Structures are given as C-alpha cells and as structure tokens.
PDB file of C-alpha atoms in Angstrom:
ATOM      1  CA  UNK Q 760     -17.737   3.347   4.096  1.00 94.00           C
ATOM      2  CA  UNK Q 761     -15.448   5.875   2.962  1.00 96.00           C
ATOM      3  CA  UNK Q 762     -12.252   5.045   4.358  1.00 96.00           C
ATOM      4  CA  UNK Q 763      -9.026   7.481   4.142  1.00 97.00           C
ATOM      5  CA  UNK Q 764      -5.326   7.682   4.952  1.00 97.00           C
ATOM      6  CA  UNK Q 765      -3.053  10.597   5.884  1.00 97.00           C
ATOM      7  CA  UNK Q 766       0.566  11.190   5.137  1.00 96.00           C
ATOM      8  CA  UNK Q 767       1.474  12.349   8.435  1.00 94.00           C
ATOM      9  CA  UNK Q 768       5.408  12.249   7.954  1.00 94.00           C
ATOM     10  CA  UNK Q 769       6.767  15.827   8.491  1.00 91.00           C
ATOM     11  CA  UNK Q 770       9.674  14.302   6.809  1.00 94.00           C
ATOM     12  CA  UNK Q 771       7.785  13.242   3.304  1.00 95.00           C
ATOM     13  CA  UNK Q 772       7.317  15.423   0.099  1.00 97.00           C
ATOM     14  CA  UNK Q 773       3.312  14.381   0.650  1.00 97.00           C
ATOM     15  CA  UNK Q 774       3.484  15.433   4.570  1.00 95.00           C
ATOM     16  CA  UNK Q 775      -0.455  16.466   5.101  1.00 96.00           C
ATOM     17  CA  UNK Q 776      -1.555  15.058   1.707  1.00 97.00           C
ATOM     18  CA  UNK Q 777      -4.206  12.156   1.674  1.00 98.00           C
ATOM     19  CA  UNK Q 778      -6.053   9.519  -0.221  1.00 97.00           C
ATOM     20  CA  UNK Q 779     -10.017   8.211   0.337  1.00 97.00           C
ATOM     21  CA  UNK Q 780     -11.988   4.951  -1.042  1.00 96.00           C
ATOM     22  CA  UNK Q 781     -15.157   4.167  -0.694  1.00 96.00           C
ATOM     23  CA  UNK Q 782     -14.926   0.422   0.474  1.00 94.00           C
ATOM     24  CA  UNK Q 783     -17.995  -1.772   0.212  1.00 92.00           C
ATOM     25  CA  UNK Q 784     -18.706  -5.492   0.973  1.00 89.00           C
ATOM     26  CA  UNK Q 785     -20.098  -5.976  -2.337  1.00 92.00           C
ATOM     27  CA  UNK Q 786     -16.432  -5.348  -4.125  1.00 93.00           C
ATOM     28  CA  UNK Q 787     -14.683  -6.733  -1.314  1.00 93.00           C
ATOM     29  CA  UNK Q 788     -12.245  -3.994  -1.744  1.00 94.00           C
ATOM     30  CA  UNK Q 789     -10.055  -2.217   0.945  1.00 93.00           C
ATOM     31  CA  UNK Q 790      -7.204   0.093   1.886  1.00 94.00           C
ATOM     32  CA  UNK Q 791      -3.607  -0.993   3.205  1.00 94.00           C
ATOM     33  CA  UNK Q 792      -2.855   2.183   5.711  1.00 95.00           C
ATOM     34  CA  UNK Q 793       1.254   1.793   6.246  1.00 93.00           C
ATOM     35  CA  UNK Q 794       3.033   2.835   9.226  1.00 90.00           C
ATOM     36  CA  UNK Q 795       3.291   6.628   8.998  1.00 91.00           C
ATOM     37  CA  UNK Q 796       0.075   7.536   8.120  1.00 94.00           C
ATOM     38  CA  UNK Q 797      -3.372   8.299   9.978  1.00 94.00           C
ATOM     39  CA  UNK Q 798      -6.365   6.834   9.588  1.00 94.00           C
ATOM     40  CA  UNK Q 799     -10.007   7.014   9.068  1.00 93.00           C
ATOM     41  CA  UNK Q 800     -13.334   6.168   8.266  1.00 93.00           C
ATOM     42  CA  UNK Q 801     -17.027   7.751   7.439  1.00 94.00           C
ATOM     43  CA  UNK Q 802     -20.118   4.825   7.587  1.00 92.00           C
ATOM     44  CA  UNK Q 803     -22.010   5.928   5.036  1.00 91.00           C
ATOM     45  CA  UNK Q 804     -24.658   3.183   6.120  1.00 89.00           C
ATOM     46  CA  UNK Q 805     -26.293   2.797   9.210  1.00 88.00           C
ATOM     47  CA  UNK Q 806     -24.869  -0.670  10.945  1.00 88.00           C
ATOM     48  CA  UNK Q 807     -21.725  -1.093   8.671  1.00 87.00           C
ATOM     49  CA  UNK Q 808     -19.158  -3.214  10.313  1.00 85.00           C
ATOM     50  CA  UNK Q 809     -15.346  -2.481  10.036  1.00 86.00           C
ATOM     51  CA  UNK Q 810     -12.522  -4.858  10.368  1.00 85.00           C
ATOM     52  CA  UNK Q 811      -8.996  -4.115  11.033  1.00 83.00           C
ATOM     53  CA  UNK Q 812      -5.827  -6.236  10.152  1.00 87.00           C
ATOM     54  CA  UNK Q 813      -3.285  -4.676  12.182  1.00 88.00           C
ATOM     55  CA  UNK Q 814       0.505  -4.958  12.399  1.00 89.00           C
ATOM     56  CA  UNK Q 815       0.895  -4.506  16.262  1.00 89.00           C
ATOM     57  CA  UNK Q 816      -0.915  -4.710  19.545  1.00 91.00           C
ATOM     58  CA  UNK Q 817      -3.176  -1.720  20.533  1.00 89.00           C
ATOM     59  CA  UNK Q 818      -0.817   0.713  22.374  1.00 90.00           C
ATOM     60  CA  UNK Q 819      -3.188   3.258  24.682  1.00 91.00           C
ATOM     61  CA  UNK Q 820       0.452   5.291  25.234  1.00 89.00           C
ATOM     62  CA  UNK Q 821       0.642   5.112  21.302  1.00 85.00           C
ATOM     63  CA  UNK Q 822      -2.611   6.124  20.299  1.00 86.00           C
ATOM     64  CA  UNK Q 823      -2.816   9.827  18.187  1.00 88.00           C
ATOM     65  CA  UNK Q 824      -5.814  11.732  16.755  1.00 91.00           C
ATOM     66  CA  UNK Q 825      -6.145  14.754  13.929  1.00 94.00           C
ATOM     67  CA  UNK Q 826      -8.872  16.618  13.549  1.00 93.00           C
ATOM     68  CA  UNK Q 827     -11.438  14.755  10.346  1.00 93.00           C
ATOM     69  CA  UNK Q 828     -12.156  18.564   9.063  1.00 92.00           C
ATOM     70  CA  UNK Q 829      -8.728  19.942   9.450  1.00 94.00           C
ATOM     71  CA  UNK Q 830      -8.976  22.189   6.627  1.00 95.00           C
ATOM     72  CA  UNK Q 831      -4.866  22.042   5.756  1.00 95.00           C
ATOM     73  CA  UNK Q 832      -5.516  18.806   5.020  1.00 97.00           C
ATOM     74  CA  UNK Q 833      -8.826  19.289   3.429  1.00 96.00           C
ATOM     75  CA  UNK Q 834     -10.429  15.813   2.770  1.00 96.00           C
ATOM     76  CA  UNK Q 835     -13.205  16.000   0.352  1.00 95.00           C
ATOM     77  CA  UNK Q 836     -15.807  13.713   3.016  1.00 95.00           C
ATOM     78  CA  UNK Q 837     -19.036  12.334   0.968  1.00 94.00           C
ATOM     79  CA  UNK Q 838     -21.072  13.883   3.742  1.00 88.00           C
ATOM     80  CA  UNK Q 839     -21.116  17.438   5.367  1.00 81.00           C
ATOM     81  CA  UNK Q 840     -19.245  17.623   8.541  1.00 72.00           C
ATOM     82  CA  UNK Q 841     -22.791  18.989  10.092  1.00 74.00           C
ATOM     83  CA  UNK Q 842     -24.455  15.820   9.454  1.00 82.00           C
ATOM     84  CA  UNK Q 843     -21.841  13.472  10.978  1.00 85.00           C
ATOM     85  CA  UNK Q 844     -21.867  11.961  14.077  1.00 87.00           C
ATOM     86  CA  UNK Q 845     -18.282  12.420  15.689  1.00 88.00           C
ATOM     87  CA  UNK Q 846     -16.651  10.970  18.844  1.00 89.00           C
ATOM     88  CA  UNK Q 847     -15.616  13.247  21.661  1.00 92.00           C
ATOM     89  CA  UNK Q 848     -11.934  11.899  20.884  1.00 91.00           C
ATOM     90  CA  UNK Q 849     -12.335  13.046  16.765  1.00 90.00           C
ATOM     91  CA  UNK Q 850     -13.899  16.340  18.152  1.00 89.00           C
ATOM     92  CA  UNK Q 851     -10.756  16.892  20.481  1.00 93.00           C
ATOM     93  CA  UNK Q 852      -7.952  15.905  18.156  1.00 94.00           C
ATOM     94  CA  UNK Q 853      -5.738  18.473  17.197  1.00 95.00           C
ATOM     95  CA  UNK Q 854      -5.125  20.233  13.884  1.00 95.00           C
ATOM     96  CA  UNK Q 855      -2.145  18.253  12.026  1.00 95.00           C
ATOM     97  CA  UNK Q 856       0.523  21.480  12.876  1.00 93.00           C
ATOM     98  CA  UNK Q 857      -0.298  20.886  16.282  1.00 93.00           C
ATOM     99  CA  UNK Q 858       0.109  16.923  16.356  1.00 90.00           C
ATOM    100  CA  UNK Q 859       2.643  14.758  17.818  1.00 82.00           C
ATOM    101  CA  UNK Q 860       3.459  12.809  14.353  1.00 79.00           C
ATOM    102  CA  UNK Q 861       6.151  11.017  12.550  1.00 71.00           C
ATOM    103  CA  UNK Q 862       9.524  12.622  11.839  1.00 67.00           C
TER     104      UNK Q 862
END
C-alpha cells in the first residue's frame, strides 16, 4: 500500500505539506502518523490488509476527513485518481482550507 501523512497544523512551518511510503509485508516496514497529522492509504493490491496501532479509542465526535486529491496539498498518488475506488466519506471531505484541523 502506499500509505501517507499530512501536516495538518495551521500552526507548523510544514502546515499542508506531506510525506508517502509504500509499505509492504515483505519489508515489514511502516509509518508512525503523530497526533497532528492526517492520514491515509492507497491498496495498491487487491485484498491487502491494514493494521492500525492507535494511541486512543475511536472517537465518532472526533473523526475528520480531507479531500485525497486536494490539489494544495498535491500528493503525488501511484495511481490516477480516475482509477481509484473512493468512499463516499473521502469523496465528501473537504479541501484542507476548509477543514476543522489543529491549531
């Protein structure tokens, strides 16, 4: 998968700027996400699994969205956004100006 992370801190010098691995089970490699930033993923296989470690219980009345192809962001996906399968939730996030975010 292609997993990625968002500075989304209005408060930091990298406010908007973000990072992307491609994470496989064959180098059991991965991406710590801290507090502060948003997060996610492309499959780039069909039936990958993802596991979380997280620091907290799910919160519904916490839970946030940006749009994947907000283009002030501008993450370089390995796949064109045509050919991706998003959820209903991904398709109705809001454009990182327009997000409730960190401070």
């Amino acid at each position: 998968m292609f997993d990625v992370a968002v500075d989304i801190r209005r408060s930091s010098p990298t406010f908007g700027q973000w990072t992307g691995v491609e994470l496989s089970a064959e180098r059991w490699n991965q991406l710590y996400v801290p507090a502060g930033f948003a997060h996610g993923f492309l499959s780039l296989e069909e039936g990958s699994e993802v596991q979380y470690k997280v620091s907290e219980r799910y919160s519904p009345e916490h839970d946030r969205g940006i749009r994947p192809d907000d283009p002030a962001i501008g993450i370089d996906w390995p796949m064109a956004a045509a050919d991706c399968l998003l959820s209903a939730k991904d398709r109705a996030a809001p454009l990182l100006a327009d997000a409730e975010v960190f401070a």
